[in-house]
Short mmCIF file of C-alpha atoms (C1' of nucleotides) in Angstrom, two decimals:
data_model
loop_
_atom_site.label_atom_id
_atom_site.label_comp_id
_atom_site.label_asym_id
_atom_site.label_seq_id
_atom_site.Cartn_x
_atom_site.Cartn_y
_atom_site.Cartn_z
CA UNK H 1 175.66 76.11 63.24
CA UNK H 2 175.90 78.96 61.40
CA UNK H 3 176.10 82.25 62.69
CA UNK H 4 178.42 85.29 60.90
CA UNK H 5 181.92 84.22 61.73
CA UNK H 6 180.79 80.98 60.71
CA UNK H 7 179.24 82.09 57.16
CA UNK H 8 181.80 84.27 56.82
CA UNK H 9 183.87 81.42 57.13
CA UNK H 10 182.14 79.66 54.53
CA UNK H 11 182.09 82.55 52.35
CA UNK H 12 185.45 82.43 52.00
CA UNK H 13 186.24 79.07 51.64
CA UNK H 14 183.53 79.10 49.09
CA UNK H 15 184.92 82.31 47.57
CA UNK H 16 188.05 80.53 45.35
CA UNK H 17 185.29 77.93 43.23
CA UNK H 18 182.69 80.16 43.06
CA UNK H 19 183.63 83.89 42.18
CA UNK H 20 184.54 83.68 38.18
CA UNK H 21 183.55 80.27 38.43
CA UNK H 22 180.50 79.02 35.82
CA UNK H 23 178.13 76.34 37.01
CA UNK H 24 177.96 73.79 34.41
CA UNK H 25 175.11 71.78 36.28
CA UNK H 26 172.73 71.79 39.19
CA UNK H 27 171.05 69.26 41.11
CA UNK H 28 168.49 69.51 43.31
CA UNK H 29 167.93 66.64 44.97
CA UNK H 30 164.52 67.92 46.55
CA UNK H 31 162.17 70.58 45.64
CA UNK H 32 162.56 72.24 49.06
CA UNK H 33 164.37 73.06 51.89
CA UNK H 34 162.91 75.33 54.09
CA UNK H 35 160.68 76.76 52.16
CA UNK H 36 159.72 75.46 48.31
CA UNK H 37 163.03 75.99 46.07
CA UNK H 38 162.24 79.03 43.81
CA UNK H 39 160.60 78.12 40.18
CA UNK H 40 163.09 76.34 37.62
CA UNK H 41 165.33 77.06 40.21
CA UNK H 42 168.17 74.12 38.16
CA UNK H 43 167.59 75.97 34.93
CA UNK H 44 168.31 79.05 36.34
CA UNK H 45 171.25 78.22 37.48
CA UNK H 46 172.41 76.48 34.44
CA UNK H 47 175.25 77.68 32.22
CA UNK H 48 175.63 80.75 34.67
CA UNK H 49 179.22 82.34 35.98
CA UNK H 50 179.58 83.35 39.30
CA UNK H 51 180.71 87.34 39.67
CA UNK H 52 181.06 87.52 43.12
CA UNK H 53 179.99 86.02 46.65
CA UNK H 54 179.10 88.26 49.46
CA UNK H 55 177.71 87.70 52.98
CA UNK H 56 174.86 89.84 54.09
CA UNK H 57 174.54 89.14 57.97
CA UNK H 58 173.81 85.13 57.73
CA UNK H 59 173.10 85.07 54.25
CA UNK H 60 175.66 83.97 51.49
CA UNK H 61 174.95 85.89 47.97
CA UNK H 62 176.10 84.53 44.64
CA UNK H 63 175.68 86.99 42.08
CA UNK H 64 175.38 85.15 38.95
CA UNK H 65 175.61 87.02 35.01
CA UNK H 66 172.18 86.59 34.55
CA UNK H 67 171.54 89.38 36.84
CA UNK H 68 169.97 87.19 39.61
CA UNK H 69 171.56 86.49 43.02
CA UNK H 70 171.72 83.18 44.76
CA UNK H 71 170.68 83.89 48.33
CA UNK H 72 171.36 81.03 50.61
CA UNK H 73 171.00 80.91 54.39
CA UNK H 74 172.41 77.76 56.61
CA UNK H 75 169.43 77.74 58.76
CA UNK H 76 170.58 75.94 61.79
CA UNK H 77 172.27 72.72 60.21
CA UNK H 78 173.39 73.40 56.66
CA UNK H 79 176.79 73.17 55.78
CA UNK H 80 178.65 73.23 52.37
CA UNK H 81 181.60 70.18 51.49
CA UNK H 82 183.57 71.47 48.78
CA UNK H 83 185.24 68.60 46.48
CA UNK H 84 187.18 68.63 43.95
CA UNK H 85 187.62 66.14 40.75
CA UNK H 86 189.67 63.36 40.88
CA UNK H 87 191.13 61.17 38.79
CA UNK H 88 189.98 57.89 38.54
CA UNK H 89 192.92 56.07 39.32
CA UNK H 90 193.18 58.09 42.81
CA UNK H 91 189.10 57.60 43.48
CA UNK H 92 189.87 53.88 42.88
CA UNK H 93 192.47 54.12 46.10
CA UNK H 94 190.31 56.39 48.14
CA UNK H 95 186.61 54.26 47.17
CA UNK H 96 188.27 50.85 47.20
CA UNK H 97 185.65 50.36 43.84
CA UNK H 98 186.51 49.42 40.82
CA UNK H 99 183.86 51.52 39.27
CA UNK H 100 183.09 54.93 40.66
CA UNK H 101 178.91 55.28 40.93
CA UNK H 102 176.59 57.71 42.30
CA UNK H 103 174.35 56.63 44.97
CA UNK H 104 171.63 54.84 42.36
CA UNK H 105 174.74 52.87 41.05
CA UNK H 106 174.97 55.03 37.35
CA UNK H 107 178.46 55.90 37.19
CA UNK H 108 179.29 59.45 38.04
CA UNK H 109 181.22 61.32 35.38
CA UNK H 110 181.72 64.58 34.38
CA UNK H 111 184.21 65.49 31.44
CA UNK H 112 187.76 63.36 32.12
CA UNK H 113 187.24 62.89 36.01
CA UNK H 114 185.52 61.11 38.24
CA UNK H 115 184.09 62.07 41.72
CA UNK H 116 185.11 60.51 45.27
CA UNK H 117 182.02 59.69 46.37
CA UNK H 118 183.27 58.54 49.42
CA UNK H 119 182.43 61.58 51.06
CA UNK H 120 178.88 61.38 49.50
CA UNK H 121 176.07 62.12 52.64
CA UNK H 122 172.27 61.69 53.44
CA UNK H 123 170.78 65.09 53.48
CA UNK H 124 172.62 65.93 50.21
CA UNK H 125 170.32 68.11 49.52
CA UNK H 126 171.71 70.87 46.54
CA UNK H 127 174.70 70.30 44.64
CA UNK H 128 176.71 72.89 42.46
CA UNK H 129 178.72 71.83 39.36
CA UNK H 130 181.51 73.66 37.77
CA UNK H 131 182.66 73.56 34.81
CA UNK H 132 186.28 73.49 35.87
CA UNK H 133 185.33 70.30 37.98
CA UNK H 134 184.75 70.88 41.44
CA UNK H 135 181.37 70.55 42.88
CA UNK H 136 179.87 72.07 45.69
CA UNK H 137 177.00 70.13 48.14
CA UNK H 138 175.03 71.99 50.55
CA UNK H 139 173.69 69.47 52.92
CA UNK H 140 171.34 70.22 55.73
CA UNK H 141 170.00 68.07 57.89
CA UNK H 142 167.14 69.45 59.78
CA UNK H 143 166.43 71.55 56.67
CA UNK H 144 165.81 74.93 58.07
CA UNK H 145 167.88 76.60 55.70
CA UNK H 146 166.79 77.98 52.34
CA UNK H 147 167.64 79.30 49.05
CA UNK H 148 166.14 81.78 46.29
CA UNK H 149 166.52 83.35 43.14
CA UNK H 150 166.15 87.03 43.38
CA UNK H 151 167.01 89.48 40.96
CA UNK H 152 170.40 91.19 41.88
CA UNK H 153 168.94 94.68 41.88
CA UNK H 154 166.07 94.09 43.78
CA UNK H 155 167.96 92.40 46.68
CA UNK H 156 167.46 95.75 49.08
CA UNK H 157 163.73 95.68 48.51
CA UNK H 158 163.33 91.63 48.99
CA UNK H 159 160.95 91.01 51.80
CA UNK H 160 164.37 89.06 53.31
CA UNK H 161 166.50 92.04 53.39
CA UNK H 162 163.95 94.87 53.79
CA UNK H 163 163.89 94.79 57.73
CA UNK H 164 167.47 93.60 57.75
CA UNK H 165 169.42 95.34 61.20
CA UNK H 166 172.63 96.91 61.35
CA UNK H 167 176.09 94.55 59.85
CA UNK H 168 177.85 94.07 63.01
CA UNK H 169 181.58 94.40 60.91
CA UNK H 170 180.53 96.94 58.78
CA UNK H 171 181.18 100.66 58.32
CA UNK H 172 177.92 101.96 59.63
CA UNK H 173 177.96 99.99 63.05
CA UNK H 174 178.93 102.47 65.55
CA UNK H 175 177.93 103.81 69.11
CA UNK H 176 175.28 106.15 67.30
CA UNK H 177 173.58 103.63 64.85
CA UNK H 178 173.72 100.82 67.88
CA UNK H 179 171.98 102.98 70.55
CA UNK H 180 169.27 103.87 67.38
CA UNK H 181 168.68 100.03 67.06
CA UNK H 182 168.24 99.47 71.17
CA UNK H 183 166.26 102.53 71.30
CA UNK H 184 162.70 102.45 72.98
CA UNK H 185 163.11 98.61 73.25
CA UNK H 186 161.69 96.89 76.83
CA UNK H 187 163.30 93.12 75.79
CA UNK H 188 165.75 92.04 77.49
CA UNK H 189 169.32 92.69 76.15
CA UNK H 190 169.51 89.20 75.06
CA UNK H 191 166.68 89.13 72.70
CA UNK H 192 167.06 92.42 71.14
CA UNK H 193 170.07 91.19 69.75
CA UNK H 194 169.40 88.11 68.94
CA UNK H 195 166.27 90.01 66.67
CA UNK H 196 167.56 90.56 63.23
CA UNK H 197 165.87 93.50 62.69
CA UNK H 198 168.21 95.23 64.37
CA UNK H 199 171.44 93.78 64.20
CA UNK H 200 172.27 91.27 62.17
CA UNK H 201 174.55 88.36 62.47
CA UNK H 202 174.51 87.75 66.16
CA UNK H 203 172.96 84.21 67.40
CA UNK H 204 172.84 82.62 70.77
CA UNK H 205 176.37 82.16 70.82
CA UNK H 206 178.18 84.79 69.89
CA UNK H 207 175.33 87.28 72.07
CA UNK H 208 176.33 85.27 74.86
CA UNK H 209 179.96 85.73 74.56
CA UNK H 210 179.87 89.37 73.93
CA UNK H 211 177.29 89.91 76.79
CA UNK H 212 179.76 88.51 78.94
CA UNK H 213 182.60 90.87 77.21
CA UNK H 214 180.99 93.88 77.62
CA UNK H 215 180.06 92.75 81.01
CA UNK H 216 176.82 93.50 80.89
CA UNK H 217 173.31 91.17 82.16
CA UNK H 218 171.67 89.40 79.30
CA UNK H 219 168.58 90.62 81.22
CA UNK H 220 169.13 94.20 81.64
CA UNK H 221 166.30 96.37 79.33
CA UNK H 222 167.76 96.99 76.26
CA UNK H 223 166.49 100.56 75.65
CA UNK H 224 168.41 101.30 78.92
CA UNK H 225 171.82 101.29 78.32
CA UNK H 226 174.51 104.12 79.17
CA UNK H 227 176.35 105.67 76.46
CA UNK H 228 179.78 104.24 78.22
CA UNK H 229 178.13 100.21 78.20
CA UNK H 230 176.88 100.78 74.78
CA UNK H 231 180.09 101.59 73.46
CA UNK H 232 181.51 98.74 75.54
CA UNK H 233 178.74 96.20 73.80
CA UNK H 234 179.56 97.94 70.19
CA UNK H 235 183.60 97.06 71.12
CA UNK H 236 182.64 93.40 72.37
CA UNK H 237 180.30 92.55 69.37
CA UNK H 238 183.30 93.55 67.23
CA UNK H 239 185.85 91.83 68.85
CA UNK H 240 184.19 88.67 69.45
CA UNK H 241 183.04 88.11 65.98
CA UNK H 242 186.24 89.13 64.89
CA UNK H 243 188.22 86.96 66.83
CA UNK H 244 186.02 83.96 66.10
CA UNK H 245 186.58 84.53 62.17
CA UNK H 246 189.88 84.78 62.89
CA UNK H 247 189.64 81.46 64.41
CA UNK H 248 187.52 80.11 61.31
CA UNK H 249 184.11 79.76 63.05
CA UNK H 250 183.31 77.32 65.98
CA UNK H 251 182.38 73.88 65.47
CA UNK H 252 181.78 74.47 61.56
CA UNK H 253 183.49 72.34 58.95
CA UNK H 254 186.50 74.51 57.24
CA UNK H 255 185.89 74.35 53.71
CA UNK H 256 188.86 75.17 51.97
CA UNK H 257 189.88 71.83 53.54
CA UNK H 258 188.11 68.32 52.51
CA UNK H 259 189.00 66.93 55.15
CA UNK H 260 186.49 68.06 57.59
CA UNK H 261 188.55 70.38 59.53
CA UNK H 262 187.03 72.32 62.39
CA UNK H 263 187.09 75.96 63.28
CA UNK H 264 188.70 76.49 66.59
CA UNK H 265 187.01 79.22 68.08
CA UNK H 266 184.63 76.70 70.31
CA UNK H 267 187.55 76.27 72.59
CA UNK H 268 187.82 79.79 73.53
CA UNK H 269 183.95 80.51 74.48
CA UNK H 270 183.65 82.40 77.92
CA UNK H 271 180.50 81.32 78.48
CA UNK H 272 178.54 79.35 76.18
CA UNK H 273 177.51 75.77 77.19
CA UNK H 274 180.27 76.68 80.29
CA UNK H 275 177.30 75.98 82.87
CA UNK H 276 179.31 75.77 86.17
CA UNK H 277 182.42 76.57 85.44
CA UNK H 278 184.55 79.56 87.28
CA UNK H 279 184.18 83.09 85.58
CA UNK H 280 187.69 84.02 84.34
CA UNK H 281 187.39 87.95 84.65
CA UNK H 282 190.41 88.98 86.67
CA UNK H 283 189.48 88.10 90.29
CA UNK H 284 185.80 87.70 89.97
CA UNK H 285 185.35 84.31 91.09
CA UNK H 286 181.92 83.83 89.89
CA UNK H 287 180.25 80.80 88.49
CA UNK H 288 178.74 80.70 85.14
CA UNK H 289 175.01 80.07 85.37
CA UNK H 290 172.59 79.14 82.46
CA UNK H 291 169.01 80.62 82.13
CA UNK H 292 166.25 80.40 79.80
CA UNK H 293 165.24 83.56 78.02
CA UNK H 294 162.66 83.44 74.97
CA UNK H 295 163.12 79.69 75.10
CA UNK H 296 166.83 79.62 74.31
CA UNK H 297 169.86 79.16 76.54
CA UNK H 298 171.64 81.78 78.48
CA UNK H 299 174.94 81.20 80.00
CA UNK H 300 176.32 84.22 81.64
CA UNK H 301 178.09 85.47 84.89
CA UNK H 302 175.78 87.07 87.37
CA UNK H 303 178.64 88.38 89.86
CA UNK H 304 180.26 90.52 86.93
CA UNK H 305 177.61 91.02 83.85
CA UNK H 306 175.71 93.88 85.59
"C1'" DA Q 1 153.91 98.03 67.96
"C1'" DC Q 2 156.15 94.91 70.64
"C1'" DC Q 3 157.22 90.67 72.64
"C1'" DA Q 4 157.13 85.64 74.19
"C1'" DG Q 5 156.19 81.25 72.67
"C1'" DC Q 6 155.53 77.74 69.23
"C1'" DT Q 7 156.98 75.62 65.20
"C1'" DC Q 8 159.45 73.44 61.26
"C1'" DC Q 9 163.18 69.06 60.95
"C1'" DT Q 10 166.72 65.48 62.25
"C1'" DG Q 11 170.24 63.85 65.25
"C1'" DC Q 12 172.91 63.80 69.35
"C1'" DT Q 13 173.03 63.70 74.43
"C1'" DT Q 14 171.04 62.70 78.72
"C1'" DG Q 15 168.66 60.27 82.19
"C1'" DC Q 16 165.97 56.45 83.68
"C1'" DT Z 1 172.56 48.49 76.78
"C1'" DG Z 2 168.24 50.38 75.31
"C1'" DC Z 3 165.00 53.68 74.75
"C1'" DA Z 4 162.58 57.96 74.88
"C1'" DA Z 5 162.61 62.58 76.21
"C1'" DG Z 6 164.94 66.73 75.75
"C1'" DC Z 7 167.71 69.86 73.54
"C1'" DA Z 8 170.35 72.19 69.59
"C1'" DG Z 9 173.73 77.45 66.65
"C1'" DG Z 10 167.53 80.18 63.10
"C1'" DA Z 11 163.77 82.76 62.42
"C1'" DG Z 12 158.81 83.18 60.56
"C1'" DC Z 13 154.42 83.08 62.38
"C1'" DT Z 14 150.71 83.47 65.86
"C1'" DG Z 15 148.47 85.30 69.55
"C1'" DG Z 16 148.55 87.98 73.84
#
DNA sequence: ACCAGCTCCTGCTTGC
DNA sequence: TGCAAGCAGGAGCTGG
């Protein structure tokens, strides 16, 4: 699901476990995700603390004392489920079992607690365990996400980063540095921002919505933008992805909650998956229409995105 | 160089 | 109700 209000969202419901936090143990419960899990990629992670996790347009970076960062992207499905130790006589309540067990049946335990495995999930794919008890599962269905061990100070120059765009939130993203990125482009609006070599963050979603806030056609040439609508799309991108953080991400599990949570922002779309529905800019009237463009799903308002 | 389309994977929704 | 096709928020790769 994950786009930047929605990793951002992760980040920092991640943020309290993992920054200053040491990982006591890691599983991985498959040698690959995406792409093949980096070499020794459990012993790596082994015995190391946490100093800080940042968000780089989609991607969530754990920088870890070793002077490696964990660089993990959500692909389209991942998620993370944050739980906490219990004690046993509380997992007995919640389980109904009188003896906790992992999946194979071995009982699960981990200094004086035992785990709810209640909550346990197919696709539990990578799973994070601290030393002060909580544990941390990415699970990803369809597996399009992926992680890697890259050494911190070599981040800028890693083949991931090195075409990276512009951070929507960030200091640098103004009218200037957004008409660079559009510049010379023949795409169509909607794909140049959905490429991540120039910004970064955006997805189908959140393009969509801030298309249709800076009232402007998802097929209009991207290089050809006025200086007054590219300061209106800089303003929308901002305010969109703001307000949708604010909101905790659409759809996405919240995980500074176990109890699964959603963000809100889904209920305030303009547009997205609104196919039919009456355009509610002041008295326009028009009807939101879905196209196709590079394959993906369009939803806009033809009588006021010009 | 740039761009559109295909592809990886599983699961949910839709339409017959 | 059952089943299969179609579609999904990402993005790397291929080929035009």
């Amino acid at each position: 699901m994950p786009e930047l209000p929605e990793v951002e969202t992760v980040r920092r419901g991640l943020a309290p476990t993992f920054v200053g936090g040491r990982i006591a143990r890691a599983e991985a419960r498959r040698p690959d995700l995406r792409f093949p899990l980096p070499e020794r990629f459990v012993g790596r992670l082994t015995g190391r603390r946490v100093e800080d996790l940042r968000r780089r347009a989609k991607y969530l970076l754990a920088d870890l004392d070793s002077g490696e960062t964990l660089v993990m992207h959500l692909g389209m499905s991942g998620s993370f489920r944050l739980e906490r130790a219990v004690a046993e006589v509380v997992d007995l309540g919640v389980s109904g079992s009188a003896t906790p067990a992992t999946a194979n049946g071995a009982p699960d335990v981990l200094g004086d607690f035992y785990y709810d495995r209640s909550k346990a999930a197919a696709h539990d794919h990578v799973v994070f365990h601290f030393e002060n008890g909580a544990r941390v599962v990415y699970n990803d269905p369809r597996r399009f996400g992926y992680m890697d061990l890259v050494a911190t100070s070599a981040l800028e120059a890693h083949p991931l980063f090195a075409d990276i765009g512009l951070e929507p939130l960030g200091a640098g993203f103004d009218a200037t540095a957004l008409s660079m990125a559009l510049q010379g482009s023949r795409a169509p609006l909607k794909a140049a921002l959905l490429d991540q070599r120039r910004i970064a963050g955006l997805g189908n979603i959140y393009v969509c919505e801030a298309l249709y806030r800076a009232r402007l056609s998802p097929m209009r040439e991207a290089g050809g933008l006025k200086p007054a609508e590219t300061r209106r799309l800089l303003r929308a991108i901002r305010e969109v992805l703001e307000a949708a953080i604010e909101a905790g991400g659409s759809t996405l599990r919240d995980h500074r909650q176990t109890d699964g949570t959603l963000g809100y922002f889904q209920h305030r779309f303009a547009v997205y998956d609104r196919e039919g529905v009456v355009c509610g800019h002041k008295r326009c009237g028009g009807i939101i229409a879905r196209a196709v463009q590079s394959g993906r799903s369009t939803f806009y308002c033809s009588a006021c995105q010009l």
